[in-house]
Short mmCIF file of C-alpha atoms in Angstrom, two decimals:
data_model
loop_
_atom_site.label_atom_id
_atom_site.label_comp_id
_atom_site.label_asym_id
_atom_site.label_seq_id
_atom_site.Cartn_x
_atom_site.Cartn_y
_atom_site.Cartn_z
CA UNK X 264 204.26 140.53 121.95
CA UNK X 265 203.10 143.68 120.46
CA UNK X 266 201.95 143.81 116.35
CA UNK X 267 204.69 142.92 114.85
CA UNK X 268 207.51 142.26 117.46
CA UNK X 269 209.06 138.80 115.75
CA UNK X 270 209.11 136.04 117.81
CA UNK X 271 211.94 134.53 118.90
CA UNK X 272 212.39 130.94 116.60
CA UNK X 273 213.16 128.97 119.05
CA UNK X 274 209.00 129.87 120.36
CA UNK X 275 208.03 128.30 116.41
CA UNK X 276 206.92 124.45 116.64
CA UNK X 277 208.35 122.65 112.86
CA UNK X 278 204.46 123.57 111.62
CA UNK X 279 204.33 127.10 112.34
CA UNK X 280 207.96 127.47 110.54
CA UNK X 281 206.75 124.78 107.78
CA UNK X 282 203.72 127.75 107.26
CA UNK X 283 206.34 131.03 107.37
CA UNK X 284 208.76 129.46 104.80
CA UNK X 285 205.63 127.95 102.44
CA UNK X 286 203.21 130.79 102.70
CA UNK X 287 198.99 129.59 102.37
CA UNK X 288 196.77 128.05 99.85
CA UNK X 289 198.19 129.60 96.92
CA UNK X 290 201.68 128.63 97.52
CA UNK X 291 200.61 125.18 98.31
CA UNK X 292 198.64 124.84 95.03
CA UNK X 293 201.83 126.22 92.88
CA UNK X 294 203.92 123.29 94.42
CA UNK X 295 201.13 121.01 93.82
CA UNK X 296 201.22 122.52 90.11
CA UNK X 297 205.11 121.91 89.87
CA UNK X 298 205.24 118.48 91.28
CA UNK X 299 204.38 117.21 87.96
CA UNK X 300 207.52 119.30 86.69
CA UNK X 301 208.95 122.58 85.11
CA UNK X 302 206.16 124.86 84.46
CA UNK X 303 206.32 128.51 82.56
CA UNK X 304 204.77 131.40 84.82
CA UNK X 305 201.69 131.25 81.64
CA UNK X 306 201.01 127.80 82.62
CA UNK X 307 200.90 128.07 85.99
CA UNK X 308 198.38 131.30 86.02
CA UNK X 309 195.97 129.04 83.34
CA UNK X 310 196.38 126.50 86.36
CA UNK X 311 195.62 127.93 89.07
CA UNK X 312 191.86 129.58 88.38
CA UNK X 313 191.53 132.85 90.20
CA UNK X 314 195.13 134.03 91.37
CA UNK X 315 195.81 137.36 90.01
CA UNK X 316 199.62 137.60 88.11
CA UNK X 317 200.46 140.20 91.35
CA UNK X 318 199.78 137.20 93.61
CA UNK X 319 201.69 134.68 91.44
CA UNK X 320 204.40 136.83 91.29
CA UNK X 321 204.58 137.58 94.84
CA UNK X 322 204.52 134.11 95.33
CA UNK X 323 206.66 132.70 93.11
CA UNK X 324 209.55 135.23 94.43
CA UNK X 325 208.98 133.57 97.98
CA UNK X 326 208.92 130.18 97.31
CA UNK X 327 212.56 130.99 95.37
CA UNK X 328 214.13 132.78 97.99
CA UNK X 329 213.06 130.22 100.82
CA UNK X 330 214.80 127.00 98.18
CA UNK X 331 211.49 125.37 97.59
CA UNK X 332 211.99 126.26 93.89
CA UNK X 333 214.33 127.37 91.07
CA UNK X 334 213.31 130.14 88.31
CA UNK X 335 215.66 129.84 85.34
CA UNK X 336 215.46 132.58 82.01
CA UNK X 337 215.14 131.27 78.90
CA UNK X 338 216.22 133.92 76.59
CA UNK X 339 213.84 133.35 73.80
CA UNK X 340 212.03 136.70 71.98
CA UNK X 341 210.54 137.43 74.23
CA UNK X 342 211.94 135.76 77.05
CA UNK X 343 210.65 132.74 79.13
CA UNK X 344 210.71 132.30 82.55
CA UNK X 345 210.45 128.48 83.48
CA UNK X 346 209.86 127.48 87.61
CA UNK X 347 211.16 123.54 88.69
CA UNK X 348 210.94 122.46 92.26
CA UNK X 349 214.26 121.56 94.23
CA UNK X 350 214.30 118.60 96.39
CA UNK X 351 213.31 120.52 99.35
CA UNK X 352 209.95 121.78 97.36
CA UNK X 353 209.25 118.01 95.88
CA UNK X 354 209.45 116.75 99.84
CA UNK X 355 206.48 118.51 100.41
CA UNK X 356 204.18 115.54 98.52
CA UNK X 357 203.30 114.01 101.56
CA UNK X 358 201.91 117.17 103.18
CA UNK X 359 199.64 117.70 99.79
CA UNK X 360 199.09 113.93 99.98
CA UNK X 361 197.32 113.86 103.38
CA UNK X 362 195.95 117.59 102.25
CA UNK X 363 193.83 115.83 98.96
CA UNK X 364 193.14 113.05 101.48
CA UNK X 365 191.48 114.95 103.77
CA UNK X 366 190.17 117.30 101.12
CA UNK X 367 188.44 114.43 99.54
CA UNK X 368 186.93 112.69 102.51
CA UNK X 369 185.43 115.93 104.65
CA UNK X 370 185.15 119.11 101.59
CA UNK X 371 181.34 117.83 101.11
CA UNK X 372 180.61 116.91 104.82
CA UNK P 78 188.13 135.09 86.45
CA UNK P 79 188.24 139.15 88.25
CA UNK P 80 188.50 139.95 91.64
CA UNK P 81 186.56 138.38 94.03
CA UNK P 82 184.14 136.20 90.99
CA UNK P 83 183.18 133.41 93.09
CA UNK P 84 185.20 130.00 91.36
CA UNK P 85 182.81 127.32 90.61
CA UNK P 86 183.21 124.77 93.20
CA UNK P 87 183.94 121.86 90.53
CA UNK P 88 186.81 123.82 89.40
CA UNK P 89 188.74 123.77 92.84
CA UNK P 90 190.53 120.83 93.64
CA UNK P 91 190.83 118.85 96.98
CA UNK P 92 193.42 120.48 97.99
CA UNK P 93 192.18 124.12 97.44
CA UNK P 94 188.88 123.19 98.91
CA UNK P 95 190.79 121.50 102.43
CA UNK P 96 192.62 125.44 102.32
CA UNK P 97 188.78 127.31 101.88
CA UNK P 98 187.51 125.26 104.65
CA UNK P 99 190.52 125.26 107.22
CA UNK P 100 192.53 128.75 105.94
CA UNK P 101 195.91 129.37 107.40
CA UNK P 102 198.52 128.87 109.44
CA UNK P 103 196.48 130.28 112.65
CA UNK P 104 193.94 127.49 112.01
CA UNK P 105 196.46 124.84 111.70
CA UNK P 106 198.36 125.75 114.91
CA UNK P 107 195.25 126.09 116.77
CA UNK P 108 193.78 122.60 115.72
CA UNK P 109 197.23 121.32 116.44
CA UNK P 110 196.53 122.76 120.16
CA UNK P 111 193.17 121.00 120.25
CA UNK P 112 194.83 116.96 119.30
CA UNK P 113 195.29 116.97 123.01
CA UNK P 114 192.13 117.94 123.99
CA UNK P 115 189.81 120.73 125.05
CA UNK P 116 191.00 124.11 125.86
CA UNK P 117 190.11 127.55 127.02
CA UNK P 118 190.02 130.36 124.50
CA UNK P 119 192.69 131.88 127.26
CA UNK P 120 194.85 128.54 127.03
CA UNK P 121 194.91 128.78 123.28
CA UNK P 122 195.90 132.36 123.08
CA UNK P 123 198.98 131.72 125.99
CA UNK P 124 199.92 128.97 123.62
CA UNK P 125 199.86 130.70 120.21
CA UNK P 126 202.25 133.10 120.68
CA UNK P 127 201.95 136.54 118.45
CA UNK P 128 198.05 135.34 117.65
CA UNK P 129 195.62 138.48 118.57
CA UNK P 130 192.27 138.17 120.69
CA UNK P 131 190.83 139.61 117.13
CA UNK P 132 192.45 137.03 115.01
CA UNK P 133 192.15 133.85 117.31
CA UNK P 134 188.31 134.88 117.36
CA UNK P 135 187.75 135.11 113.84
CA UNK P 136 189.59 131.85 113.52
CA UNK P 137 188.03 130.09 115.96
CA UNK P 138 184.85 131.23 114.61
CA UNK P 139 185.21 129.95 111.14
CA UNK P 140 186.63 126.31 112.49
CA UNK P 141 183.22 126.29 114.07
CA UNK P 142 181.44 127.58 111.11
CA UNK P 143 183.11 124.51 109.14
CA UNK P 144 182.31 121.68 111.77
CA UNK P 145 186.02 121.90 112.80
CA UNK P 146 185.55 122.29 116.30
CA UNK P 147 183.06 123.01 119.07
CA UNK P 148 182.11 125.99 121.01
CA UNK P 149 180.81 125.09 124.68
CA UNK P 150 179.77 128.40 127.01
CA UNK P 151 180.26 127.25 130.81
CA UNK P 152 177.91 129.04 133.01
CA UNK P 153 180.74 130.08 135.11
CA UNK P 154 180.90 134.18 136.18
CA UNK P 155 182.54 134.85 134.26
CA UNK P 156 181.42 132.20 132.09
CA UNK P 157 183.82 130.40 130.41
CA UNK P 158 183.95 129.25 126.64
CA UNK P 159 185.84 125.71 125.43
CA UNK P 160 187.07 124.30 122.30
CA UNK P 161 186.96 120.71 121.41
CA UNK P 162 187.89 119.18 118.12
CA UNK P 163 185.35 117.18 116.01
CA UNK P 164 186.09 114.39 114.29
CA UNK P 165 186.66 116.04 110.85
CA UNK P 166 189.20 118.26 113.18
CA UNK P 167 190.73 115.31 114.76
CA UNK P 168 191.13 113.68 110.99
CA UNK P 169 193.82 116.58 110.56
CA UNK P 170 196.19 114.75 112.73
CA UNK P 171 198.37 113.38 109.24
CA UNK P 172 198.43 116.64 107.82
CA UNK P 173 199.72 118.61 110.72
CA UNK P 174 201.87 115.19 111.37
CA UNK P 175 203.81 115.24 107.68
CA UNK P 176 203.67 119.15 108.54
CA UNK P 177 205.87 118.90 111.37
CA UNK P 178 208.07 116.04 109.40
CA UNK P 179 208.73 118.28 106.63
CA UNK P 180 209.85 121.13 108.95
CA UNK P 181 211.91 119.49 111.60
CA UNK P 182 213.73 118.27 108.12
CA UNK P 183 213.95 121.09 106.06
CA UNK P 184 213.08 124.71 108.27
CA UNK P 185 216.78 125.00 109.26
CA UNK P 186 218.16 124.70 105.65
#
């Protein structure tokens, strides 16, 4: 399996393709973001402390094209660009469930 | 907030901190090796496939940096190195579980 051969799916267990449809951290913490509903792309950069608008972007783009959310144009001056999760996106509250969980218990330890 | 400003910890939640302490999808997929035991550093890279030597050491490395796992060096020639879980490793079991849920449901549509 040299660099960047891709694997055959059928070699991906349900996590690894759960990881290459949601991307890392900063995916996860814009779903978290959204499961309390539509946010504007300003809302969700005051949110999340540290990403950089490249990152969001990037991001944001993914987690449209793999159905986990929905990016609708709001043609105000200037325009607004509101993000709501579909179903597939809000399923994911039991993954961030057990994530805060854990989070909580073992971050300090 | 630029570049690389270290975020005050108070400011991250649960979630983000679980993320800063386990990282990616190479970490997940190797603690998701370890639920059923101990392995080799050679059994974990036949099972991960597309993971480098450089990458599975790095992770490895930082699991055991964060009390995820354990490192034990068996005087062997050549000696051999195994990786056990810790308790705060095993307590990943309902993420990775609700992982796995969420992409045997969704990964295919």
């Amino acid at each position: 399996m040299k660099n960047k051969e891709i694997k055959p799916k059928t070699l991906e267990c349900h996590v690894e393709k759960m990881f290459n449809i949601i991307g890392g951290k900063w995916s996860f913490l814009i779903v978290k973001n959204l499961f309390s509903g539509t946010r504007r792309f300003g809302e969700l950069r005051m949110n999340l402390h540290g990403i950089s608008p490249k990152t969001l972007t990037a991001c944001l783009r993914s987690l449209e094209f793999h159905g986990i959310l929905t990016r609708e144009v709001i043609p105000t001056i200037p325009p607004e660009v509101r993000y709501t999760l579909t179903e597939k996106g809000m399923d994911l509250q039991n993954v961030v469930n057990q994530m805060k969980i854990w989070g909580e218990k073992w971050s300090e330890r």
